[in-house]
CSV table of C-alpha atoms and ligand atoms in Angstrom, one decimal:
chain,number,residue,atom,x,y,z
A,1,MET,CA,67.8,177.0,216.5
A,2,SER,CA,70.5,176.6,219.4
A,3,ALA,CA,73.3,174.3,219.1
A,4,GLN,CA,71.9,172.1,221.9
A,5,ASP,CA,68.6,172.0,220.3
A,6,GLN,CA,70.1,170.8,217.0
A,7,LEU,CA,71.7,167.9,219.0
A,8,LYS,CA,68.2,167.1,220.4
A,9,ARG,CA,66.9,167.1,217.3
A,10,THR,CA,69.7,164.7,216.0
A,11,ALA,CA,68.6,162.2,218.9
A,12,ALA,CA,65.1,162.6,218.5
A,13,LYS,CA,65.3,162.1,214.6
A,14,LYS,CA,67.4,158.8,215.3
A,15,ALA,CA,64.9,157.5,217.6
A,16,LEU,CA,62.2,157.0,214.9
A,17,GLU,CA,64.2,153.9,213.9
A,18,PHE,CA,62.9,152.5,217.1
A,19,VAL,CA,59.2,153.0,216.3
A,20,PRO,CA,57.3,149.9,215.3
A,21,GLU,CA,54.7,150.6,212.5
A,22,ASN,CA,51.0,149.8,213.8
A,23,ALA,CA,51.9,149.9,217.4
A,24,TYR,CA,51.3,151.6,220.7
A,25,ILE,CA,54.1,153.8,222.0
A,26,GLY,CA,54.7,155.5,225.1
A,27,ILE,CA,55.9,159.2,224.9
A,28,GLY,CA,57.6,161.1,227.4
A,29,THR,CA,57.6,164.9,228.3
A,30,GLY,CA,60.1,167.7,227.6
A,31,SER,CA,61.8,169.6,224.9
A,32,THR,CA,63.6,166.6,223.4
A,33,VAL,CA,60.6,164.4,223.2
A,34,ASN,CA,58.8,167.7,221.5
A,35,PHE,CA,61.4,167.4,218.6
A,36,PHE,CA,60.5,163.5,218.4
A,37,ILE,CA,56.8,164.5,218.3
A,38,GLU,CA,57.5,166.6,215.6
A,39,GLU,CA,59.8,164.1,213.7
A,40,LEU,CA,57.2,161.2,214.1
A,41,ALA,CA,54.3,163.6,212.6
A,42,ASN,CA,56.7,164.1,209.7
A,43,SER,CA,57.8,160.6,208.9
A,44,GLY,CA,55.0,158.9,207.7
A,45,ILE,CA,55.0,156.3,210.2
A,46,ARG,CA,52.0,155.0,211.2
A,47,ILE,CA,51.4,154.3,214.8
A,48,LYS,CA,48.2,152.9,216.4
A,49,GLY,CA,48.4,155.6,219.1
A,50,ALA,CA,50.4,157.2,221.7
A,51,VAL,CA,50.2,156.9,225.6
A,52,SER,CA,51.0,160.5,226.7
A,53,THR,CA,52.8,161.2,230.0
A,54,SER,CA,51.5,164.9,230.6
A,55,LYS,CA,49.2,167.5,229.6
A,56,ALA,CA,52.1,169.2,227.6
A,57,THR,CA,52.8,165.9,225.5
A,58,SER,CA,49.0,165.3,224.9
A,59,GLU,CA,48.5,168.9,223.8
A,60,LEU,CA,51.5,168.5,221.1
A,61,LEU,CA,50.3,165.0,219.8
A,62,LYS,CA,46.9,166.7,219.1
A,63,GLN,CA,48.4,169.5,217.2
A,64,HIS,CA,50.2,167.0,214.7
A,65,GLY,CA,47.2,164.7,214.6
A,66,ILE,CA,48.9,161.7,216.2
A,67,PRO,CA,46.0,159.8,218.1
A,68,GLU,CA,46.3,159.3,222.0
A,69,VAL,CA,45.3,156.5,224.0
A,70,PRO,CA,45.0,155.9,227.6
A,71,LEU,CA,47.6,153.3,229.2
A,72,THR,CA,44.5,151.1,229.9
A,73,GLU,CA,43.8,150.6,226.3
A,74,ALA,CA,47.6,150.2,225.2
A,75,THR,CA,47.7,146.2,225.8
A,76,GLU,CA,51.0,145.9,224.6
A,77,LEU,CA,53.6,148.9,224.4
A,78,PRO,CA,57.0,147.7,222.6
A,79,VAL,CA,58.8,151.1,223.2
A,80,TYR,CA,58.8,154.3,225.3
A,81,ILE,CA,60.5,157.2,224.0
A,82,ASP,CA,61.5,159.8,226.6
A,83,GLY,CA,64.3,162.3,227.5
A,84,ALA,CA,66.6,162.5,230.5
A,85,ASP,CA,68.1,165.3,232.7
A,86,GLU,CA,71.1,162.9,233.3
A,87,VAL,CA,72.0,159.5,232.3
A,88,ASN,CA,75.0,157.3,233.3
A,89,HIS,CA,76.9,154.4,231.7
A,90,SER,CA,74.6,152.0,233.1
A,91,LEU,CA,71.7,154.0,231.3
A,92,GLN,CA,70.4,154.8,234.8
A,93,MET,CA,68.6,158.4,234.9
A,94,ILE,CA,67.9,161.2,236.6
A,95,LYS,CA,64.3,162.5,235.3
A,96,GLY,CA,61.6,165.1,236.4
A,97,GLY,CA,63.3,168.4,235.4
A,98,GLY,CA,59.9,168.9,233.5
A,99,GLY,CA,57.8,167.6,236.5
A,100,ALA,CA,56.3,164.6,234.9
A,101,LEU,CA,58.3,161.8,236.6
A,102,LEU,CA,55.3,160.2,238.1
A,103,ALA,CA,53.5,159.3,234.7
A,104,GLU,CA,57.0,158.7,233.0
A,105,LYS,CA,58.0,156.2,235.4
A,106,ILE,CA,54.4,154.3,235.3
A,107,VAL,CA,54.5,154.3,231.5
A,108,ALA,CA,58.1,153.5,231.2
A,109,SER,CA,57.6,150.5,233.4
A,110,ALA,CA,54.8,149.3,231.2
A,111,ALA,CA,56.9,149.3,228.0
A,112,GLU,CA,59.2,146.6,227.0
A,113,LYS,CA,61.9,149.0,225.6
A,114,PHE,CA,62.9,152.3,227.0
A,115,VAL,CA,64.6,154.7,224.3
A,116,CYS,CA,66.2,157.4,225.9
A,117,ILE,CA,67.1,160.6,223.7
A,118,VAL,CA,69.6,163.3,224.9
A,119,ASP,CA,71.9,166.0,223.7
A,120,GLU,CA,75.4,165.0,224.8
A,121,SER,CA,75.8,167.4,227.8
A,122,LYS,CA,73.3,164.9,229.8
A,123,TYR,CA,75.6,161.7,229.4
A,124,VAL,CA,77.6,161.7,232.8
A,125,SER,CA,79.6,159.1,234.8
A,126,ARG,CA,78.0,160.0,237.8
A,127,LEU,CA,74.5,160.9,238.6
A,128,GLY,CA,73.6,163.9,240.9
A,129,LYS,CA,75.0,167.2,239.2
A,130,PHE,CA,71.6,167.7,238.4
A,131,PRO,CA,69.1,168.4,241.6
A,132,LEU,CA,67.0,165.3,241.9
A,133,PRO,CA,63.4,165.9,241.7
A,134,ILE,CA,60.9,164.2,244.2
A,135,GLU,CA,57.1,164.3,243.8
A,136,ILE,CA,55.5,164.7,247.2
A,137,ILE,CA,52.0,165.0,248.7
A,138,PRO,CA,51.8,168.7,249.4
A,139,ALA,CA,50.8,168.4,253.2
A,140,ALA,CA,54.1,166.4,253.8
A,141,ARG,CA,56.7,168.9,252.5
A,142,SER,CA,58.1,169.9,255.7
A,143,LEU,CA,58.2,166.4,257.0
A,144,VAL,CA,59.7,164.8,253.7
A,145,SER,CA,62.3,167.8,253.7
A,146,ARG,CA,63.5,166.9,257.2
A,147,GLN,CA,63.8,163.1,256.0
A,148,LEU,CA,65.8,164.3,252.8
A,149,LEU,CA,68.5,166.4,254.8
A,150,LYS,CA,69.4,163.2,256.3
A,151,TYR,CA,70.6,161.8,252.9
A,152,GLY,CA,73.1,164.9,252.6
A,153,GLY,CA,71.4,167.1,250.0
A,154,SER,CA,70.0,170.4,250.1
A,155,PRO,CA,66.1,170.0,249.3
A,156,GLN,CA,64.3,173.0,247.9
A,157,LEU,CA,60.4,173.2,247.1
A,158,ARG,CA,59.9,174.0,243.4
A,159,LEU,CA,58.3,177.1,243.5
A,160,ASN,CA,54.9,178.0,241.7
A,161,PHE,CA,54.8,174.5,240.3
A,162,THR,CA,51.9,171.6,240.8
A,163,THR,CA,52.1,168.3,238.9
A,164,ASP,CA,49.5,167.1,236.3
A,165,SER,CA,48.4,165.0,239.4
A,166,GLY,CA,48.1,168.0,241.9
A,167,HIS,CA,51.4,167.3,243.7
A,168,LYS,CA,54.5,169.2,244.8
A,169,ILE,CA,58.1,168.8,243.7
A,170,ILE,CA,61.2,168.9,246.0
A,171,ASP,CA,64.4,169.3,244.0
A,172,VAL,CA,67.4,167.9,246.1
A,173,HIS,CA,70.5,169.9,245.1
A,174,ASN,CA,74.0,167.9,245.5
A,175,MET,CA,72.4,164.9,246.7
A,176,PRO,CA,75.3,162.1,246.9
A,177,ILE,CA,74.1,159.4,244.7
A,178,ASN,CA,76.3,156.6,245.3
A,179,GLU,CA,74.1,153.6,244.8
A,180,PRO,CA,71.2,154.6,242.4
A,181,LEU,CA,69.0,151.6,242.8
A,182,LYS,CA,69.2,151.4,246.6
A,183,LEU,CA,68.5,155.2,247.0
A,184,GLU,CA,65.5,155.0,244.3
A,185,ASP,CA,63.7,152.5,246.8
A,186,GLU,CA,64.8,153.9,249.9
A,187,LEU,CA,63.3,157.5,249.0
A,188,ASN,CA,60.2,155.9,248.0
A,189,ARG,CA,59.7,154.4,251.5
A,190,ILE,CA,59.5,157.9,253.0
A,191,PRO,CA,55.9,158.5,253.8
A,192,GLY,CA,54.8,161.5,251.7
A,193,ILE,CA,56.7,160.9,248.6
A,194,VAL,CA,54.9,160.0,246.0
A,195,GLU,CA,57.7,159.2,243.5
A,196,ASN,CA,61.5,160.1,242.9
A,197,GLY,CA,63.4,160.8,239.9
A,198,LEU,CA,66.0,158.3,239.8
A,199,PHE,CA,65.3,155.9,237.1
A,200,ALA,CA,67.6,152.9,238.2
A,201,ARG,CA,65.0,150.2,238.6
A,202,HIS,CA,63.7,150.8,235.1
A,203,PRO,CA,67.0,152.1,233.3
A,204,ALA,CA,66.8,152.7,229.5
A,205,HIS,CA,67.7,149.8,227.1
A,206,VAL,CA,68.9,152.1,224.6
A,207,LEU,CA,70.6,155.3,224.6
A,208,ILE,CA,70.7,158.0,221.7
A,209,ILE,CA,73.1,160.8,222.3
A,210,GLY,CA,72.8,163.7,220.0
A,211,ARG,CA,76.3,164.8,219.1
A,212,ALA,CA,77.7,167.4,216.4
A,213,GLU,CA,79.0,164.6,214.2
A,214,GLY,CA,75.6,162.4,214.3
A,215,ALA,CA,73.5,160.2,216.5
A,216,GLU,CA,75.3,157.8,219.1
A,217,VAL,CA,73.4,154.7,219.9
A,218,ILE,CA,74.4,152.9,223.0
A,219,LYS,CA,72.4,149.6,224.0
A,220,ILE,CA,72.8,147.9,227.5
A,221,GLY,CA,74.6,144.7,226.8
A,222,GLY,CA,76.3,145.8,223.4
B,1,5RP,C1,60.5,165.5,232.3
B,1,5RP,C2,61.6,165.0,232.3
B,1,5RP,C3,62.4,165.2,230.9
B,1,5RP,O1,62.6,164.0,230.2
B,1,5RP,C4,63.7,165.9,231.3
B,1,5RP,O2,63.6,166.8,232.1
B,1,5RP,C5,64.4,166.4,230.1
B,1,5RP,O3,63.8,167.3,229.4
B,1,5RP,P1,64.4,168.0,228.1
B,1,5RP,O4,64.4,167.1,227.0
B,1,5RP,O5,63.6,169.2,228.1
B,1,5RP,O6,66.0,168.4,228.4
B,1,5RP,O7,61.9,163.9,232.7
B,1,5RP,O8,59.8,165.1,233.4
């Protein structure tokens, strides 16, 4: 396993401490979450069921015998566990590198607590080095790209990729992100944009950073 994967696993394992027994939990998408699913399966913690955010996560849950439930059935969702591409010191994030941002934002917004798990390379003082993923209606691709150019970034269609919902993704490189909350709301008002990968309106409540010396836990408000 690479050193970075080891740090992802360190964060994923620590997240088990935030999983309540006999409750529904939300589970995101990505390589860090894949470690979490493995750790959960081996932990002996019994959950009522997991709300998945992608076909890839659903497949892994099935392989590990963890029951999946649709969001409509999860009457209460005390916790949502997911990775991020970047997370800043206010626990606002860029997500969507794996292309599951739409379902991730929906399930995260339904949960009481968002626990974000990352390796230390993802913890940044300023968001935007990672290209900002934007999920769009395919037919609006040129229209949306022209609008995005006005924000100063460089939009690039993610090639050979369609989201689980049948949409396309534009990755905006070098996007100046001075006010994440304002930008998140503004982008979602552009016709043709389904959702964007800024998670500022729904930041994480808890951040677990995998470091060589162990897991660091940061909570908003201390
Ligand atoms: C998927 C995501 C992931 O959380 C993000 O891309 C991080 O992935 P990884 O854990 O593989 O680094 O937002 O849409």
